[in-house]
Each structure stands twice: as structure tokens, then as C-alpha cells.
CSV table of C-alpha atoms and ligand atoms in Angstrom, one decimal:
chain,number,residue,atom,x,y,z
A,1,UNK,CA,97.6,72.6,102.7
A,2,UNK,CA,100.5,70.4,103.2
A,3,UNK,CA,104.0,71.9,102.8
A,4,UNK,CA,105.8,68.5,102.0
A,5,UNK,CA,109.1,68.5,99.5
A,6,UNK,CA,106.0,68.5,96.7
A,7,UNK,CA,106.1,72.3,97.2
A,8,UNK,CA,109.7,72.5,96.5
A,9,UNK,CA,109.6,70.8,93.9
A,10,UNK,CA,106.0,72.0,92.3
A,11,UNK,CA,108.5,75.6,92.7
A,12,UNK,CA,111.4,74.6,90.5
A,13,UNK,CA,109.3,72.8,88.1
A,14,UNK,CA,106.6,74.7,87.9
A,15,UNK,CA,106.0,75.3,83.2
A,16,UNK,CA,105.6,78.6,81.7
A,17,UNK,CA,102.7,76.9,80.2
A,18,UNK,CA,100.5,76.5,83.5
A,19,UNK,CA,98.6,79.9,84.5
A,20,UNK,CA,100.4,81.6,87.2
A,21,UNK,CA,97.7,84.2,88.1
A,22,UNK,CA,95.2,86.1,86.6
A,23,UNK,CA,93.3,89.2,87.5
A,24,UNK,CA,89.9,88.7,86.7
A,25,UNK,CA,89.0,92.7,87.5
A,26,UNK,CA,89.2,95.5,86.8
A,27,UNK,CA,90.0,93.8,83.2
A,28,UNK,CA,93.7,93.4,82.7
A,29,UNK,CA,95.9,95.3,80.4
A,30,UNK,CA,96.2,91.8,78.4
A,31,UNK,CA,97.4,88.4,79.6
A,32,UNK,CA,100.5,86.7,78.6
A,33,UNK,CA,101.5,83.6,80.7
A,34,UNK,CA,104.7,83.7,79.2
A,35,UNK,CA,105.5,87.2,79.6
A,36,UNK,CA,104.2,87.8,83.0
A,37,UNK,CA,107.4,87.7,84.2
A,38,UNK,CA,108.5,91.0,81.8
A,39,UNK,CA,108.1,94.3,84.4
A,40,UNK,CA,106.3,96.3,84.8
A,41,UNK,CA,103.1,95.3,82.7
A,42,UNK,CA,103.8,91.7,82.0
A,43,UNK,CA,104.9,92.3,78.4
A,44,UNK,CA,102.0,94.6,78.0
A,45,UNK,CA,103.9,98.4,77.2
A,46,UNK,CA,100.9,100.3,76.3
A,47,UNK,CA,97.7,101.6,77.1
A,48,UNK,CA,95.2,99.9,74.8
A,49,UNK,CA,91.6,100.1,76.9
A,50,UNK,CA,91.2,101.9,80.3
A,51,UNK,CA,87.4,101.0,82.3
A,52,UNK,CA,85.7,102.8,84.8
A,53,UNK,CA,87.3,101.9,88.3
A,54,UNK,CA,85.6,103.4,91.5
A,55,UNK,CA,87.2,106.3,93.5
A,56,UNK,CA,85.2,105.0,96.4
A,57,UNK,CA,85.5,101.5,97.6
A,58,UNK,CA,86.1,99.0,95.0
A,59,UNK,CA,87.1,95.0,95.0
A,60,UNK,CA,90.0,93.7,93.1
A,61,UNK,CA,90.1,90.3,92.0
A,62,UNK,CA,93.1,87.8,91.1
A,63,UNK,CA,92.7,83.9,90.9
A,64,UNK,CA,95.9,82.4,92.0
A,65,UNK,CA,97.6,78.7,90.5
A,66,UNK,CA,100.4,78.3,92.9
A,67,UNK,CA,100.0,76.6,96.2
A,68,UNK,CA,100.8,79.3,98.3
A,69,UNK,CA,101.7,82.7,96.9
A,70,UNK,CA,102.1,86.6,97.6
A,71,UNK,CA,100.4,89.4,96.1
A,72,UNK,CA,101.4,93.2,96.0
A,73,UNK,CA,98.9,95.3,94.5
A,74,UNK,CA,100.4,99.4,93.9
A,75,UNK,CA,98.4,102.0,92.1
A,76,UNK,CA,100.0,105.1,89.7
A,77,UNK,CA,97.6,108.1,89.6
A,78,UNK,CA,97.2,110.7,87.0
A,79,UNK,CA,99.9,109.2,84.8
A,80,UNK,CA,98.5,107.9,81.3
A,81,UNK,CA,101.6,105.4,80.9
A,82,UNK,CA,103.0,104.6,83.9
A,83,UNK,CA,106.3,103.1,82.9
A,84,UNK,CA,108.6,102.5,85.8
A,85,UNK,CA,108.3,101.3,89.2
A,86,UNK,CA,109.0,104.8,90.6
A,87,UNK,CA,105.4,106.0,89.2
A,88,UNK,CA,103.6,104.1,91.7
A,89,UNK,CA,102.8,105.0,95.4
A,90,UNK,CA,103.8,108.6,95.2
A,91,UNK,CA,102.4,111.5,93.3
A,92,UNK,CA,103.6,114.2,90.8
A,93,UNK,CA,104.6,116.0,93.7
A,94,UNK,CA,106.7,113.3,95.4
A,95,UNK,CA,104.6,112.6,97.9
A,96,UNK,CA,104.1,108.9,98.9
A,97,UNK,CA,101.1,106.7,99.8
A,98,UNK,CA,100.6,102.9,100.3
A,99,UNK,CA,100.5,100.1,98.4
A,100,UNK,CA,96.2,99.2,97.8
A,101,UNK,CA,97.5,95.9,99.0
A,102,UNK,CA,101.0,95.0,100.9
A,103,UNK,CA,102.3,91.8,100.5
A,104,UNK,CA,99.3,89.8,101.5
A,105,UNK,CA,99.7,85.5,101.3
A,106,UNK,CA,97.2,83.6,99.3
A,107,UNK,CA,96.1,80.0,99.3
A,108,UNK,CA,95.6,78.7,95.4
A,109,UNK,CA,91.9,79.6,94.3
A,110,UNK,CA,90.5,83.5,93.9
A,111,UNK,CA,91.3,86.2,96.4
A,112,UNK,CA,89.3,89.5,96.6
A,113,UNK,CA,90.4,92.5,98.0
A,114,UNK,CA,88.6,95.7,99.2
A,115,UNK,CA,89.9,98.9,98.1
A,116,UNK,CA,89.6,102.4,98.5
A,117,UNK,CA,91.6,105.1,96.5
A,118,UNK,CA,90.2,107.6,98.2
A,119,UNK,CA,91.1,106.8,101.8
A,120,UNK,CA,94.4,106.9,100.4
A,121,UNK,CA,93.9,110.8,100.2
A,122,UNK,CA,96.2,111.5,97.2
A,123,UNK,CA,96.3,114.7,95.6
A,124,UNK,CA,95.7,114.3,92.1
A,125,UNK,CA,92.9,111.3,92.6
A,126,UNK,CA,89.5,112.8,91.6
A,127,UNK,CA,86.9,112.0,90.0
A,128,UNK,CA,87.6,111.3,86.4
A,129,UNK,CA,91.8,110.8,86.5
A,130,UNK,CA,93.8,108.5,85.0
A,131,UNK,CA,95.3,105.1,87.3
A,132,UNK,CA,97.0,102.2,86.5
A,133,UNK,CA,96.8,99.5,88.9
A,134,UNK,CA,99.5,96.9,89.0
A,135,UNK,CA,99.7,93.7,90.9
A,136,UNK,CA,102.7,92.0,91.4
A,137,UNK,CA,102.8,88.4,92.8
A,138,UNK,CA,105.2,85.3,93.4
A,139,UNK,CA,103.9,82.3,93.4
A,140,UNK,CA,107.6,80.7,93.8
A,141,UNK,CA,108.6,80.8,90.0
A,142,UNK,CA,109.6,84.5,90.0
A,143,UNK,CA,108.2,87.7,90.0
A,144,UNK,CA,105.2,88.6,87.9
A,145,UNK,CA,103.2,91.6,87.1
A,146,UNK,CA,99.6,92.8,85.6
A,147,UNK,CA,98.5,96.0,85.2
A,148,UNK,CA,94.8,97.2,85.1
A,149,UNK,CA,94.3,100.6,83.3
A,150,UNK,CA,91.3,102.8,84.7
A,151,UNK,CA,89.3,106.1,85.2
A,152,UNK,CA,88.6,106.4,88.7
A,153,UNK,CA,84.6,107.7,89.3
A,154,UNK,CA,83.3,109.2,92.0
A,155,UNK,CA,80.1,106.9,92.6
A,156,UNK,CA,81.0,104.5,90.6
A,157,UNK,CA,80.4,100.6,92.1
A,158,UNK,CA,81.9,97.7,90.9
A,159,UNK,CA,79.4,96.1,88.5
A,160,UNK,CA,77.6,93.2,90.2
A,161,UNK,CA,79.0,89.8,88.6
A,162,UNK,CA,82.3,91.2,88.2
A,163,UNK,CA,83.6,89.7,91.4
A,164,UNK,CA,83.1,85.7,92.4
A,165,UNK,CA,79.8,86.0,93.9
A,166,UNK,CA,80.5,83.0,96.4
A,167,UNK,CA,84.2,84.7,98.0
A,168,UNK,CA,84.9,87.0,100.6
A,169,UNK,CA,86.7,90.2,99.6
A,170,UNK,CA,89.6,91.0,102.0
A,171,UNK,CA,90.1,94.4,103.9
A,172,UNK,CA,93.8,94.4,103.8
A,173,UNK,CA,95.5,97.0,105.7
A,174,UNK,CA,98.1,98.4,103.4
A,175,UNK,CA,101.5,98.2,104.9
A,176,UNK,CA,102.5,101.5,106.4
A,177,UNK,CA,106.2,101.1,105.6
A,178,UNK,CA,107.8,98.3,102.8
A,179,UNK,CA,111.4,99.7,103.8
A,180,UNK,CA,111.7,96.5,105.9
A,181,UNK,CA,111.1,93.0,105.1
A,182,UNK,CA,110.2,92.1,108.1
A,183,UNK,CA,107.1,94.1,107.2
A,184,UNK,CA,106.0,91.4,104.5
A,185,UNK,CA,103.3,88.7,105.5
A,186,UNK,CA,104.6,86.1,107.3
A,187,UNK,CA,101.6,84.6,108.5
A,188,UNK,CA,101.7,81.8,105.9
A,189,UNK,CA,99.2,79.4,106.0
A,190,UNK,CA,100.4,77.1,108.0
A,191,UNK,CA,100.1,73.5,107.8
A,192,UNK,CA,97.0,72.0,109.2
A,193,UNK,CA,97.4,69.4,112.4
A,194,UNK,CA,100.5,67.2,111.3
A,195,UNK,CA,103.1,69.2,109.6
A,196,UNK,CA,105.4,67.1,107.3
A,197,UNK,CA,109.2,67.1,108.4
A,198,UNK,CA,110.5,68.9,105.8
A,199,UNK,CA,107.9,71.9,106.6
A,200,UNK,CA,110.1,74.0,108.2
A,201,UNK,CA,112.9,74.2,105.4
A,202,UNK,CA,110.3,74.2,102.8
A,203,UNK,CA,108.9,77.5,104.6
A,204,UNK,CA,112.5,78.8,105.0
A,205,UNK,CA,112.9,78.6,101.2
A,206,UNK,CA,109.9,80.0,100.2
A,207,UNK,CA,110.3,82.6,102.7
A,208,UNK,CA,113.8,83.6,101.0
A,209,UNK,CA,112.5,83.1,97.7
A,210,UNK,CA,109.8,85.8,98.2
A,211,UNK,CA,112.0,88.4,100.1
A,212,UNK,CA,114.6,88.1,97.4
A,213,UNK,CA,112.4,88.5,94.4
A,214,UNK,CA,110.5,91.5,96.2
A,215,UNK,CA,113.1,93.3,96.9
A,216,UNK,CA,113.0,95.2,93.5
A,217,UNK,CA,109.5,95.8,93.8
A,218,UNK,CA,110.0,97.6,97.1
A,219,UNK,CA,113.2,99.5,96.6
A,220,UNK,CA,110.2,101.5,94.3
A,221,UNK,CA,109.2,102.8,97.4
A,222,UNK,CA,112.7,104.3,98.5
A,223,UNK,CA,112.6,106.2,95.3
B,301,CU,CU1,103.8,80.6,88.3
């Protein structure tokens, strides 16, 4: 991966009409290039199919089209509609948890993540409640969102061929506090033996461009 000017530019110019992401499971709440971008379910406002998700561990899957990107993945439990921010990482009771998956910096190509509601030890999450998971991601063209609407089971597995058999599913310590940004990845991939000149501004850029357009996403977590 070479961060040349190709990057800045591939960022400005980057077309609605070329995939950003997509989340390949659980199944998606529905899939609109175009309206990714809308909060909080990428132009998706309602509940229209929900699939069994596991309590236990799990794997979530995205396949990313941007050179280098970030991925946020929060989950809202016992809620049937989750429709604000606010919803996610903290109970009925106010009580907050992690992120499944804070701020984490992705190559192109798939990326798998292992998960586990359960370790989360929220009150509320049992066998047979509702969750919404959303994953947020910027990719350098803004901020977009996907929501994935589930039943978390106790037992359940993720059914084999769901995930990329030939990937490696990530364990990804969620981030303990998002108050920060200092707290987001910053262990981009760097550029292999030679770095172009322009690398370091390049970096600089994308660096701003993902704290700025992340800071809405994790002001949810101050609420
Ligand atoms: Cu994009």
C-alpha cells in the first residue's frame, strides 16, 4: 500500500456510484450506496427482517472499497428501532458498555471481526432480545452507516459459509474510552519499504479527515 497524492485524490474524487462498504453478515438492514451516508441506518428507517445473531461469540463481516479506511461497529440492545445515536453502547438504565469494535483501520478487501455480546455483560442482553448492530466507517468520502437487525441466541453459531472461509476474523479489543481521539487507531498501515514524499501529509489529511468526521459518532458516547 502506497500512500502517494493518488490517495488524496482517489479521496476527493471518489463517485457515489463505486461501493463504499458493505457488510456481508449478519445481513444488512438494506444497501443503498447512495444513501450510506444518511445516519443512522444508511437511509434504511425501519425494521423490515431481523436474523438470529449469536449471544456468544460471533464474527461480523464488512468488505471494504477504499484504500485505507476505519470501521466503528456499536450495538443497541433491547430496543426494536433504535433511532438515534444515543441508543447505542448504554442500556435502558443508562449504563454504558463498549463499542463491539472501536475504531479499528482496514486495508481494501474483507475484514472479519470476532465478537462477543456477552462479554460485554449488559443487562438486558439475553437469550432471545432484540439488537441492532451498526457499523459506521470512513473510507475518506464521509461518514457512512449500516445497521444489522438481530435476535441474539444463546448457542447460536454463525452459520458456516457466512463468513469468507479464506480470512482471518480479528479479536479487536473494544476501546475502553472514545472520549478522546487520541484513543482512535492510529496504527495505519504504513507504507511498505519506500514511502512516497508526499506520505506524511497524505497521512496528516486522512488522519484529520477521520477524527473530524467521527466526532459525531463518538459524542454518542458522552450522552
Ligand atoms: Cu466511499
Amino acid at each position: 500500500m502506497k500512500f502517494t497524492s493518488g490517495l488524496i485524490a482517489a479521496s476527493f474524487l471518489a463517485s457515489a456510484a463505486q461501493a463504499h462498504f458493505t457488510l456481508q453478515y449478519p445481513q444488512t438492514r438494506g444497501f443503498d450506496d447512495d444513501a450510506e451516508v444518511t445516519p443512522i441506518c444508511g437511509g434504511f428507517n425501519n425494521v423490515t427482517n431481523r436474523t438470529e445473531f449469536p449471544l456468544g461469540p460471533a464474527q461480523i463481516q464488512i468488505s471494504s472499497f477504499h484504500t485505507t479506511a476505519t470501521v466503528l461497529i456499536e450495538v443497541a440492545v433491547g430496543i426494536d428501532n433504535p433511532t438515534t445515536f444515543s441508543q447505542f453502547n448504554t442500556t435502558s438504565s443508562g449504563t454504558t458498555y463498549p463499542p463491539l469494535v472501536g475504531f479499528n483501520q482496514i486495508p481494501e478487501g474483507p475484514a472479519c471481526y470476532n465478537v462477543d455480546i456477552s462479554s460485554l455483560n449488559i443487562s438486558g442482553a439475553t437469550n432471545g432480545t432484540d439488537a441492532t448492530i451498526l457499523i459506521i466507517y470512513d473510507g475518506g468520502d464521509g461518514t457512512l452507516y449500516q445497521c444489522a437487525d438481530v435476535t441474539l441466541v444463546q448457542g447460536f453459531t454463525v452459520p458456516k459459509g457466512a463468513i469468507e472461509s479464506n480470512i482471518t476474523c480479528a479479536n479487536i479489543a473494544s476501546a475502553p474510552s472514545t472520549t478522546s481521539s487520541s484513543s482512535s487507531s492510529t496504527s495505519a498501515p504504513t507504507a511498505s519499504g519506500k514511502s512516497a514524499s508526499g506520505s506524511d501529509m497524505s497521512m496528516t489529511i486522512s488522519s484529520i479527515s477521520l477524527v473530524g468526521s467521527f466526532l459525531l459518532a463518538a459524542s454518542a458516547y458522552l450522552l
